[in-house]
Amino acid sequence: MRNAPSPGSGSLGTLGFHVDGTPCRVGCAYCYLGARPRARERALCPELAAEVASKLPARELAVSVSEPASKWREHVEALARVARARSLTLAVTTTLDVTRAHPWIAQLADRVSLSVDPAKGEDSVDPVVVADVAAAARRAGAEVVAIASLVSPAFSARLADGLVAELLSIDALAAVALNGLKPPPAWCDAAHWRSFCARIAPLLDRHLGGRLVLDCYVAARIMGLGECPAKPDVAAGKEFRSCVYQREPDFVFSSADDLERRVRGWRAPARCPFPIV
């Protein structure tokens, strides 16, 4: 897994699906889903998700799976079928607890991205637990990535003080992705990221572009390491967002055909939804 290049005109890059569109039971105060207005309709049905995935020009498909995970199994299965038929990667983002309790996720996904932050429980930031869950998912056939989010100054310091290095030492992890909150809180500004990156400079020198991945906002907007990699999102309420992290949808579509027509010639946003401070 690498910091992905910006897709060409018309490509949607990584096409994400939030089939429920609401925060999970953890209810993190900083969840970008929690900032979204309530969709006029609830979850996308599996058939519509699959039809959208089959029609839109994407580099890979990504779906977020929250609890109760069993409720979304049909959606993941439907997207997995489309991914196989189109030779696309299917990535599932979820928690360690969900991955451990539902081994079918790793069996269906090409890549499992595990949320690593203290809001998901202390186990989720324990390298021993991360290693065990990652190893089990890898044995099931999935590549495994740890997404470590800078959710507080204290956790940011913990990452810089050794946790990033501990995660990178886990053989079962294909990569460690460093993720910032959207929108960025006041403490996690460009100066904080530059300081953080300076503290982990030896790891960046050795692993950046390989097993260590920077958040899209940080890489493209703060550090200037390329363009926006494009992460549009299809969500409950038939909402389309050019950026998965933006609060308001670009538009509401009526059908997969309508969505396909409206995104022809699509380009990644020229400006990030979040200011760089």
XYZ file of C-alpha atoms in Angstrom:
277
model
C 0.000 0.000 0.000
C 1.418 3.352 -1.034
C 0.403 6.993 -1.152
C -1.712 6.624 -4.273
C -1.149 8.844 -7.307
C -3.923 11.147 -8.423
C -6.181 9.348 -10.907
C -6.591 10.596 -14.430
C -9.639 12.459 -15.668
C -12.773 10.376 -15.286
C -11.314 7.913 -12.784
C -12.844 7.980 -9.320
C -9.726 6.596 -7.662
C -10.794 4.816 -4.485
C -14.587 4.698 -4.519
C -15.868 4.412 -0.969
C -19.188 3.133 0.320
C -20.770 4.092 3.636
C -23.881 2.001 3.222
C -25.277 2.986 6.608
C -24.021 6.536 6.703
C -24.233 6.975 10.463
C -21.628 6.635 13.222
C -21.104 3.207 14.780
C -21.756 2.389 18.437
C -18.346 3.741 19.476
C -19.597 7.230 18.661
C -16.234 8.999 18.455
C -16.770 12.726 18.946
C -14.541 13.458 15.962
C -16.237 11.026 13.516
C -16.768 12.648 10.129
C -19.933 10.589 9.699
C -21.311 12.173 12.840
C -20.941 15.596 11.214
C -23.053 14.635 8.223
C -26.720 15.655 8.036
C -29.033 12.705 8.437
C -29.715 11.145 5.065
C -33.248 11.309 3.798
C -33.144 7.564 3.266
C -31.352 4.966 5.255
C -28.908 2.308 4.130
C -28.099 1.590 0.519
C -29.404 -1.830 -0.448
C -26.751 -4.370 -1.527
C -28.114 -4.461 -5.070
C -27.755 -0.703 -5.550
C -24.259 -0.677 -4.037
C -23.214 -3.444 -6.421
C -24.780 -1.740 -9.431
C -22.988 1.513 -8.628
C -19.696 -0.350 -8.158
C -20.132 -2.130 -11.478
C -20.740 1.072 -13.455
C -18.366 3.688 -12.049
C -14.726 3.926 -13.204
C -12.740 3.314 -10.023
C -9.256 2.074 -9.207
C -10.483 0.219 -6.133
C -13.587 -0.210 -3.983
C -13.681 0.516 -0.272
C -16.411 -0.081 2.270
C -16.672 0.827 5.942
C -18.099 -1.891 8.192
C -19.470 -0.909 11.590
C -21.324 -2.855 14.253
C -23.467 -4.860 14.005
C -21.222 -6.151 11.210
C -23.560 -9.019 10.305
C -26.047 -6.412 9.083
C -23.638 -5.412 6.309
C -22.433 -8.839 5.211
C -24.657 -8.874 2.117
C -23.240 -5.510 1.066
C -19.646 -6.692 1.430
C -20.427 -9.917 -0.438
C -22.078 -7.969 -3.267
C -19.150 -5.568 -3.561
C -16.681 -8.466 -3.415
C -18.382 -10.085 -6.404
C -18.128 -6.869 -8.397
C -14.502 -6.367 -7.378
C -13.597 -9.868 -8.548
C -15.473 -9.438 -11.829
C -13.696 -6.123 -12.513
C -10.299 -7.171 -11.115
C -10.459 -4.366 -8.551
C -9.181 -4.352 -4.995
C -11.853 -4.450 -2.290
C -10.777 -2.735 0.923
C -12.748 -2.972 4.157
C -12.178 -0.485 6.969
C -13.295 -1.590 10.404
C -12.146 -2.139 13.979
C -10.040 -4.876 15.523
C -13.055 -6.109 17.504
C -15.180 -6.453 14.364
C -12.404 -8.193 12.438
C -11.797 -10.630 15.277
C -15.500 -11.451 15.704
C -16.312 -11.726 11.980
C -13.643 -13.696 10.085
C -15.732 -13.537 6.899
C -14.559 -9.928 6.471
C -10.955 -10.960 5.879
C -12.118 -13.825 3.676
C -14.021 -11.445 1.376
C -11.699 -8.427 1.404
C -8.433 -8.010 -0.451
C -7.336 -5.511 2.183
C -8.525 -4.985 5.749
C -7.778 -1.603 7.297
C -7.839 -1.690 11.084
C -8.648 1.450 13.076
C -5.933 1.919 15.675
C -6.788 4.597 18.213
C -7.714 4.630 21.910
C -11.347 5.517 21.263
C -11.810 1.953 20.002
C -10.509 0.538 23.273
C -7.069 0.095 24.746
C -6.747 -3.267 22.991
C -6.836 -1.484 19.650
C -3.554 0.289 20.412
C -1.818 -2.724 21.949
C 0.765 -3.925 19.382
C 0.406 -7.516 20.615
C -3.349 -7.473 19.967
C -2.901 -5.709 16.634
C -0.368 -8.352 15.609
C -2.694 -11.219 16.561
C -5.693 -9.795 14.688
C -3.564 -8.867 11.669
C -2.017 -12.330 11.517
C -5.431 -14.015 11.585
C -6.723 -11.724 8.822
C -3.644 -12.353 6.721
C -4.067 -16.111 7.112
C -7.607 -15.652 5.758
C -6.118 -14.109 2.625
C -6.292 -10.353 3.198
C -3.576 -7.744 3.188
C -3.773 -5.856 6.491
C -3.139 -2.164 7.157
C -3.217 -0.365 10.503
C -4.780 3.098 10.326
C -3.388 5.018 13.277
C -5.332 8.245 13.771
C -3.917 11.240 15.622
C -7.002 11.683 17.808
C -5.447 13.732 20.615
C -2.161 15.442 21.497
C -1.451 12.632 23.956
C -1.974 9.877 21.405
C -0.004 11.801 18.801
C 2.894 11.900 21.239
C 2.478 8.195 21.984
C 2.692 7.411 18.277
C 5.794 9.535 17.814
C 7.424 8.190 20.972
C 7.476 4.618 19.740
C 4.071 3.244 18.778
C 4.573 3.912 15.057
C 7.834 1.977 15.211
C 6.157 -0.873 17.127
C 3.397 -1.099 14.530
C 5.916 -1.106 11.689
C 7.670 -4.025 13.379
C 4.549 -6.207 13.012
C 5.239 -8.590 10.123
C 1.556 -9.253 9.487
C 0.930 -5.598 8.631
C 1.479 -4.601 5.029
C 1.481 -0.927 5.997
C 0.826 1.628 8.713
C -1.223 4.649 7.658
C -1.039 7.833 9.726
C -4.372 9.572 9.687
C -5.535 12.998 10.830
C -9.014 14.027 11.921
C -11.361 15.720 9.437
C -11.869 18.592 9.867
C -8.536 19.113 11.614
C -8.859 20.233 15.247
C -7.003 23.412 16.187
C -4.137 21.542 17.854
C -3.469 19.319 14.825
C -2.470 22.023 12.375
C 0.288 22.076 9.772
C 2.851 22.990 12.438
C 1.872 19.944 14.511
C 2.197 17.618 11.527
C 5.600 19.044 10.611
C 6.757 18.578 14.200
C 5.324 15.065 14.300
C 7.010 14.132 11.023
C 10.306 15.521 12.303
C 10.037 13.271 15.343
C 9.530 10.168 13.202
C 11.927 11.295 10.449
C 14.054 8.097 10.524
C 10.917 6.004 9.988
C 9.762 8.257 7.165
C 13.186 8.064 5.529
C 13.082 4.296 5.638
C 9.431 3.487 5.014
C 7.552 6.411 3.403
C 6.110 5.338 0.078
C 6.262 1.716 1.187
C 5.064 0.475 4.562
C 4.408 3.941 5.993
C 1.628 6.025 4.457
C 0.625 9.592 5.246
C -2.949 10.812 5.398
C -4.108 12.292 2.066
C -4.609 15.763 3.574
C -1.132 15.730 5.095
C 0.682 14.263 2.098
C -0.988 16.342 -0.608
C -1.902 19.569 1.162
C 0.589 20.058 3.993
C 3.708 18.228 2.793
C 3.129 18.738 -0.940
C 3.891 15.100 -1.785
C 1.593 14.864 -4.790
C -1.973 15.679 -5.660
C -5.227 14.617 -3.996
C -5.465 10.830 -4.510
C -9.261 11.052 -4.870
C -11.506 9.429 -2.290
C -15.117 9.998 -3.356
C -17.936 8.422 -1.407
C -21.356 6.904 -2.045
C -23.506 6.797 1.053
C -26.938 6.182 2.518
C -29.540 8.515 1.098
C -28.036 7.978 -2.392
C -25.561 10.736 -1.618
C -22.389 11.337 -3.614
C -19.443 13.253 -2.158
C -16.329 14.192 -4.112
C -14.420 13.798 -0.845
C -15.423 11.189 1.704
C -14.627 13.608 4.526
C -16.786 16.536 3.440
C -19.936 17.225 5.426
C -22.439 17.956 2.658
C -23.042 15.759 -0.402
C -22.340 17.138 -3.865
C -25.694 15.782 -4.958
C -28.294 13.072 -4.422
C -28.635 10.594 -7.285
C -31.727 8.691 -8.305
C -30.146 5.506 -9.704
C -26.820 3.956 -10.617
C -27.311 5.140 -14.203
C -27.981 8.675 -13.002
C -24.838 8.620 -10.862
C -22.724 7.220 -13.694
C -23.911 9.994 -16.004
C -23.249 12.742 -13.469
C -19.671 11.713 -12.698
C -18.449 11.348 -16.287
C -15.200 13.244 -16.666
C -14.978 13.631 -12.887
C -11.771 15.025 -11.391
C -10.490 15.076 -7.842
C -11.365 18.344 -6.075
C -8.949 21.142 -6.943
C -9.295 22.442 -3.394
C -9.446 20.370 -0.236
C -12.642 20.824 1.812
C -10.461 21.650 4.813
C -8.283 24.744 5.143
C -4.580 24.341 5.795
C -3.697 26.197 8.999
